[in-house]
CSV table of C-alpha atoms in Angstrom, one decimal:
chain,number,residue,atom,x,y,z
A,1,UNK,CA,-40.9,-11.4,9.5
A,2,UNK,CA,-40.9,-13.0,12.9
A,3,UNK,CA,-38.0,-15.2,11.9
A,4,UNK,CA,-36.0,-12.3,10.7
A,5,UNK,CA,-36.8,-10.4,14.0
A,6,UNK,CA,-35.6,-13.4,16.1
A,7,UNK,CA,-32.4,-13.7,14.1
A,8,UNK,CA,-31.7,-10.0,14.7
A,9,UNK,CA,-32.3,-10.4,18.4
A,10,UNK,CA,-30.1,-13.5,18.7
A,11,UNK,CA,-27.2,-11.8,16.8
A,12,UNK,CA,-27.5,-8.8,19.1
A,13,UNK,CA,-27.2,-11.0,22.2
A,14,UNK,CA,-24.1,-12.8,21.0
A,15,UNK,CA,-21.0,-11.7,22.8
A,16,UNK,CA,-19.1,-9.0,20.9
A,17,UNK,CA,-15.8,-10.8,21.3
A,18,UNK,CA,-17.2,-13.9,19.7
A,19,UNK,CA,-18.3,-11.8,16.8
A,20,UNK,CA,-14.9,-10.3,16.5
A,21,UNK,CA,-13.0,-13.7,16.6
A,22,UNK,CA,-15.4,-15.7,14.4
A,23,UNK,CA,-16.9,-13.2,12.0
A,24,UNK,CA,-17.0,-11.5,9.6
A,25,UNK,CA,-13.3,-11.9,8.7
A,26,UNK,CA,-10.4,-14.2,9.4
A,27,UNK,CA,-7.6,-16.1,7.5
A,28,UNK,CA,-9.8,-16.5,4.3
A,29,UNK,CA,-12.5,-13.8,4.5
A,30,UNK,CA,-11.0,-10.3,4.4
A,31,UNK,CA,-11.6,-7.6,7.0
A,32,UNK,CA,-12.6,-4.5,5.0
A,33,UNK,CA,-11.6,-1.0,5.9
A,34,UNK,CA,-11.4,2.3,4.1
A,35,UNK,CA,-8.5,2.0,1.6
A,36,UNK,CA,-8.1,-1.7,1.6
A,37,UNK,CA,-8.4,-5.0,3.6
A,38,UNK,CA,-6.5,-7.4,5.8
A,39,UNK,CA,-6.8,-10.9,7.3
A,40,UNK,CA,-6.3,-12.1,10.8
A,41,UNK,CA,-5.9,-15.3,12.8
A,42,UNK,CA,-6.6,-15.6,16.5
A,43,UNK,CA,-4.8,-18.2,18.8
A,44,UNK,CA,-6.6,-21.6,18.9
A,45,UNK,CA,-6.8,-21.6,22.7
A,46,UNK,CA,-7.7,-17.9,23.1
A,47,UNK,CA,-10.4,-17.3,25.7
A,48,UNK,CA,-12.0,-14.5,23.8
A,49,UNK,CA,-11.1,-11.9,26.4
A,50,UNK,CA,-7.3,-11.7,27.0
A,51,UNK,CA,-5.5,-8.9,25.3
A,52,UNK,CA,-3.2,-10.6,22.7
A,53,UNK,CA,0.3,-9.7,21.5
A,54,UNK,CA,0.0,-9.1,17.7
A,55,UNK,CA,2.3,-9.6,14.7
A,56,UNK,CA,1.8,-8.0,11.3
A,57,UNK,CA,3.0,-10.0,8.4
A,58,UNK,CA,3.3,-8.3,5.0
A,59,UNK,CA,3.1,-10.7,2.1
A,60,UNK,CA,5.5,-10.6,-0.9
A,61,UNK,CA,4.9,-9.2,-4.4
A,62,UNK,CA,2.0,-10.9,-6.3
A,63,UNK,CA,0.8,-12.6,-3.1
A,64,UNK,CA,-1.9,-11.7,-0.6
A,65,UNK,CA,-2.7,-11.5,3.1
A,66,UNK,CA,-4.7,-14.8,3.0
A,67,UNK,CA,-1.7,-16.7,1.4
A,68,UNK,CA,0.6,-16.0,4.3
A,69,UNK,CA,-1.3,-18.5,6.5
A,70,UNK,CA,-0.7,-21.4,4.1
A,71,UNK,CA,3.0,-21.8,5.0
A,72,UNK,CA,2.3,-23.0,8.5
A,73,UNK,CA,5.0,-21.1,10.5
A,74,UNK,CA,2.9,-18.2,11.4
A,75,UNK,CA,0.3,-20.5,12.8
A,76,UNK,CA,2.6,-23.0,14.6
A,77,UNK,CA,5.2,-20.5,15.9
A,78,UNK,CA,3.1,-17.4,16.6
A,79,UNK,CA,-0.7,-18.1,16.6
A,80,UNK,CA,-0.3,-21.3,18.7
A,81,UNK,CA,1.9,-19.4,21.1
A,82,UNK,CA,-0.9,-16.9,21.8
A,83,UNK,CA,-0.3,-14.2,19.1
A,84,UNK,CA,-2.9,-12.5,17.0
A,85,UNK,CA,-1.6,-12.6,13.4
A,86,UNK,CA,-2.5,-9.7,11.1
A,87,UNK,CA,-1.9,-9.9,7.4
A,88,UNK,CA,-2.6,-6.7,5.4
A,89,UNK,CA,-3.3,-6.9,1.7
A,90,UNK,CA,-1.1,-4.8,-0.6
A,91,UNK,CA,-2.9,-2.4,-2.9
A,92,UNK,CA,-3.3,-3.2,-6.6
A,93,UNK,CA,-2.0,-0.9,-9.3
A,94,UNK,CA,-4.6,0.7,-11.6
A,95,UNK,CA,-5.7,-1.8,-14.2
A,96,UNK,CA,-4.0,-4.7,-12.4
A,97,UNK,CA,-5.0,-7.4,-9.9
A,98,UNK,CA,-1.4,-7.8,-8.6
A,99,UNK,CA,-1.1,-6.9,-5.0
A,100,UNK,CA,2.1,-5.0,-4.1
A,101,UNK,CA,4.0,-3.0,-1.5
A,102,UNK,CA,6.0,-0.2,-3.2
A,103,UNK,CA,7.5,0.5,0.3
A,104,UNK,CA,8.8,3.9,-0.4
A,105,UNK,CA,7.3,7.4,0.3
A,106,UNK,CA,5.0,8.8,-2.3
A,107,UNK,CA,4.5,5.6,-4.3
A,108,UNK,CA,0.8,4.7,-4.5
A,109,UNK,CA,-1.3,4.3,-1.4
A,110,UNK,CA,0.0,5.6,1.9
A,111,UNK,CA,0.8,2.2,3.3
A,112,UNK,CA,2.1,3.5,6.6
A,113,UNK,CA,-1.2,5.2,7.3
A,114,UNK,CA,-3.1,2.2,6.0
A,115,UNK,CA,-1.2,-0.1,8.3
A,116,UNK,CA,-1.9,2.0,11.4
A,117,UNK,CA,-5.6,2.0,10.3
A,118,UNK,CA,-5.5,-1.8,10.1
A,119,UNK,CA,-4.1,-1.9,13.7
A,120,UNK,CA,-6.9,0.3,15.0
A,121,UNK,CA,-9.6,-1.7,13.2
A,122,UNK,CA,-8.1,-5.0,14.4
A,123,UNK,CA,-8.0,-3.7,18.0
A,124,UNK,CA,-11.7,-2.9,17.7
A,125,UNK,CA,-12.4,-6.6,16.8
A,126,UNK,CA,-9.9,-8.3,19.1
A,127,UNK,CA,-8.3,-6.9,22.3
A,128,UNK,CA,-4.6,-6.2,21.6
A,129,UNK,CA,-1.7,-5.7,24.0
A,130,UNK,CA,-0.3,-2.5,22.6
A,131,UNK,CA,3.0,-3.0,24.3
A,132,UNK,CA,3.6,-6.1,22.2
A,133,UNK,CA,2.7,-5.3,18.6
A,134,UNK,CA,5.3,-6.4,16.1
A,135,UNK,CA,5.8,-6.2,12.3
A,136,UNK,CA,7.4,-8.7,9.9
A,137,UNK,CA,7.3,-9.5,6.2
A,138,UNK,CA,8.9,-11.3,3.3
A,139,UNK,CA,10.5,-9.8,0.2
A,140,UNK,CA,8.5,-6.6,-0.7
A,141,UNK,CA,6.8,-7.3,2.6
A,142,UNK,CA,10.2,-7.3,4.3
A,143,UNK,CA,10.8,-3.9,2.8
A,144,UNK,CA,7.4,-2.8,4.1
A,145,UNK,CA,8.5,-3.9,7.6
A,146,UNK,CA,11.6,-1.7,7.2
A,147,UNK,CA,9.4,1.2,6.1
A,148,UNK,CA,7.2,0.8,9.2
A,149,UNK,CA,10.3,0.7,11.4
A,150,UNK,CA,11.8,3.8,9.9
A,151,UNK,CA,8.7,5.9,9.6
A,152,UNK,CA,6.3,4.6,12.3
A,153,UNK,CA,8.5,2.5,14.6
A,154,UNK,CA,7.1,4.1,17.8
A,155,UNK,CA,3.9,2.0,17.2
A,156,UNK,CA,5.7,-1.3,17.3
A,157,UNK,CA,7.9,-3.2,19.8
A,158,UNK,CA,10.0,-4.9,17.2
A,159,UNK,CA,10.5,-5.9,13.6
A,160,UNK,CA,11.6,-8.9,11.5
A,161,UNK,CA,12.4,-8.5,7.8
A,162,UNK,CA,13.0,-11.5,5.6
A,163,UNK,CA,14.6,-10.9,2.2
A,164,UNK,CA,13.8,-7.2,2.1
A,165,UNK,CA,15.6,-3.9,2.7
A,166,UNK,CA,14.6,-0.2,3.2
A,167,UNK,CA,14.0,0.9,-0.3
A,168,UNK,CA,15.5,4.1,-1.7
A,169,UNK,CA,15.3,7.0,-1.3
A,170,UNK,CA,16.3,6.5,2.4
A,171,UNK,CA,16.5,9.4,4.9
A,172,UNK,CA,19.8,11.2,4.8
A,173,UNK,CA,20.8,11.0,8.4
A,174,UNK,CA,18.4,9.0,10.7
A,175,UNK,CA,15.0,7.4,10.6
A,176,UNK,CA,12.2,9.8,11.6
A,177,UNK,CA,10.7,7.3,14.0
A,178,UNK,CA,13.9,6.9,16.0
A,179,UNK,CA,15.6,3.7,17.1
A,180,UNK,CA,13.9,0.3,16.9
A,181,UNK,CA,14.6,-3.4,17.6
A,182,UNK,CA,15.0,-5.0,14.2
A,183,UNK,CA,16.2,-8.4,12.9
A,184,UNK,CA,17.1,-8.9,9.2
A,185,UNK,CA,17.1,-12.4,7.8
A,186,UNK,CA,18.6,-12.7,4.3
A,187,UNK,CA,19.9,-15.4,1.9
A,188,UNK,CA,23.5,-15.0,0.9
A,189,UNK,CA,22.6,-16.5,-2.5
A,190,UNK,CA,19.5,-14.3,-3.0
A,191,UNK,CA,19.5,-13.0,-6.6
A,192,UNK,CA,15.9,-11.7,-6.6
A,193,UNK,CA,16.6,-9.2,-3.8
A,194,UNK,CA,20.4,-9.2,-3.5
A,195,UNK,CA,22.0,-8.0,-0.3
A,196,UNK,CA,23.1,-4.9,-2.3
A,197,UNK,CA,19.6,-4.6,-3.9
A,198,UNK,CA,19.1,-3.9,-7.6
A,199,UNK,CA,17.6,-1.2,-9.7
A,200,UNK,CA,14.2,-2.0,-11.3
A,201,UNK,CA,13.0,0.7,-13.8
A,202,UNK,CA,13.1,4.1,-12.0
A,203,UNK,CA,13.4,2.7,-8.4
A,204,UNK,CA,15.9,0.6,-6.3
A,205,UNK,CA,15.2,-2.3,-3.9
A,206,UNK,CA,17.5,-0.9,-1.3
A,207,UNK,CA,20.8,-2.1,0.1
A,208,UNK,CA,20.7,-4.2,3.3
A,209,UNK,CA,24.1,-2.7,4.4
A,210,UNK,CA,22.9,0.8,3.7
A,211,UNK,CA,19.7,0.1,5.7
A,212,UNK,CA,21.7,-1.1,8.6
A,213,UNK,CA,24.1,1.9,8.5
A,214,UNK,CA,21.0,4.1,8.7
A,215,UNK,CA,19.5,2.1,11.6
A,216,UNK,CA,22.9,2.1,13.5
A,217,UNK,CA,23.2,5.9,13.1
A,218,UNK,CA,19.6,6.3,14.3
A,219,UNK,CA,20.2,4.2,17.4
A,220,UNK,CA,23.8,5.4,17.9
A,221,UNK,CA,25.2,1.9,17.8
A,222,UNK,CA,28.9,1.4,17.2
A,223,UNK,CA,30.0,0.3,13.7
A,224,UNK,CA,31.2,-3.2,14.7
A,225,UNK,CA,28.8,-5.8,16.0
A,226,UNK,CA,28.7,-6.6,19.7
A,227,UNK,CA,28.2,-10.3,19.1
A,228,UNK,CA,28.8,-12.7,16.2
A,229,UNK,CA,27.2,-16.2,16.3
A,230,UNK,CA,27.5,-19.1,13.8
A,231,UNK,CA,25.4,-22.2,13.7
A,232,UNK,CA,24.3,-24.8,11.1
A,233,UNK,CA,21.6,-22.5,9.7
A,234,UNK,CA,22.4,-18.9,10.3
A,235,UNK,CA,25.4,-16.6,10.7
A,236,UNK,CA,24.4,-13.6,12.7
A,237,UNK,CA,25.9,-10.2,13.7
A,238,UNK,CA,24.2,-8.3,16.5
A,239,UNK,CA,24.4,-4.7,17.8
A,240,UNK,CA,23.1,-4.3,21.3
A,241,UNK,CA,25.3,-1.5,22.8
A,242,UNK,CA,23.2,1.2,21.3
A,243,UNK,CA,21.6,4.2,22.9
A,244,UNK,CA,18.3,2.6,22.3
A,245,UNK,CA,16.9,-0.4,20.4
A,246,UNK,CA,19.0,-3.2,19.0
A,247,UNK,CA,19.8,-4.7,15.5
A,248,UNK,CA,20.6,-8.1,14.2
A,249,UNK,CA,21.6,-9.4,10.8
A,250,UNK,CA,21.3,-13.1,10.1
A,251,UNK,CA,22.4,-14.7,6.8
A,252,UNK,CA,21.7,-18.2,5.5
A,253,UNK,CA,23.1,-20.1,2.5
A,254,UNK,CA,19.9,-20.1,0.5
A,255,UNK,CA,18.3,-17.8,-2.0
A,256,UNK,CA,15.1,-15.8,-2.1
A,257,UNK,CA,12.7,-17.5,0.3
A,258,UNK,CA,11.6,-18.1,3.9
A,259,UNK,CA,14.4,-20.3,5.3
A,260,UNK,CA,13.6,-23.1,7.7
A,261,UNK,CA,13.7,-21.8,11.2
A,262,UNK,CA,13.0,-18.1,10.4
A,263,UNK,CA,9.9,-17.9,12.6
A,264,UNK,CA,11.6,-19.4,15.7
A,265,UNK,CA,14.6,-17.1,15.1
A,266,UNK,CA,12.2,-14.1,14.8
A,267,UNK,CA,10.1,-14.9,17.8
A,268,UNK,CA,13.1,-15.5,20.0
A,269,UNK,CA,14.5,-12.1,18.9
A,270,UNK,CA,11.2,-10.2,19.5
A,271,UNK,CA,10.6,-11.8,22.9
A,272,UNK,CA,14.2,-11.6,24.3
A,273,UNK,CA,14.8,-8.8,26.8
A,274,UNK,CA,16.9,-5.9,25.6
A,275,UNK,CA,20.5,-6.1,27.0
């Protein structure tokens, strides 16, 4: 009994920030909240007190939050640069263990509300700089980043979608959340999520060009890009002379995947001052 009492006292005396950063959840062990779970990774040199910029990363279909840390880029480009990385887990369909992001209103769990609940829970574990919270994702997770931009963009400072688009049905005129800063990275040869999207059963993946048309109307950008850049890896079109926010579309020659350099391109976009 005395041993258990001493353990309880010691655990009470441990600094709360250390508890948040070391236990009970992280890249492998999930942080559990009502409605689902998520994973997080703190910077290796974090002092346990400084409020951190944070980036959400939504995994692809049939993947999970813990799997996104295994590629390395989120750790080397974001976590090691001082970011808190937050990786929510998609919900599973009834009778299935496949995690997914339907990324359209009325389909399954309310993932917009769930994501905002994840943000609040993470902020209770680790101090977060609310002026520098971003969202990103791959494939279905990229579509989820678009959904957060369109329906809850005011909670984030910027977005990076890789190989995803805003899934149909899209709002008729403008996004409810208003203008945002958003970068789309997409493979020209992507056949899994083509630039034009494709129909699957009774739903459609969404069209990148349709998504950008909606985003431009929302931000009142002109139709033609303000800047076009070409390099060995990406061909980019950028809209900056908007009433608010900014948009960028970068294509690479590959197919459906995370291209080399995506994280550096994304971080540069998120951190660059608006022109």
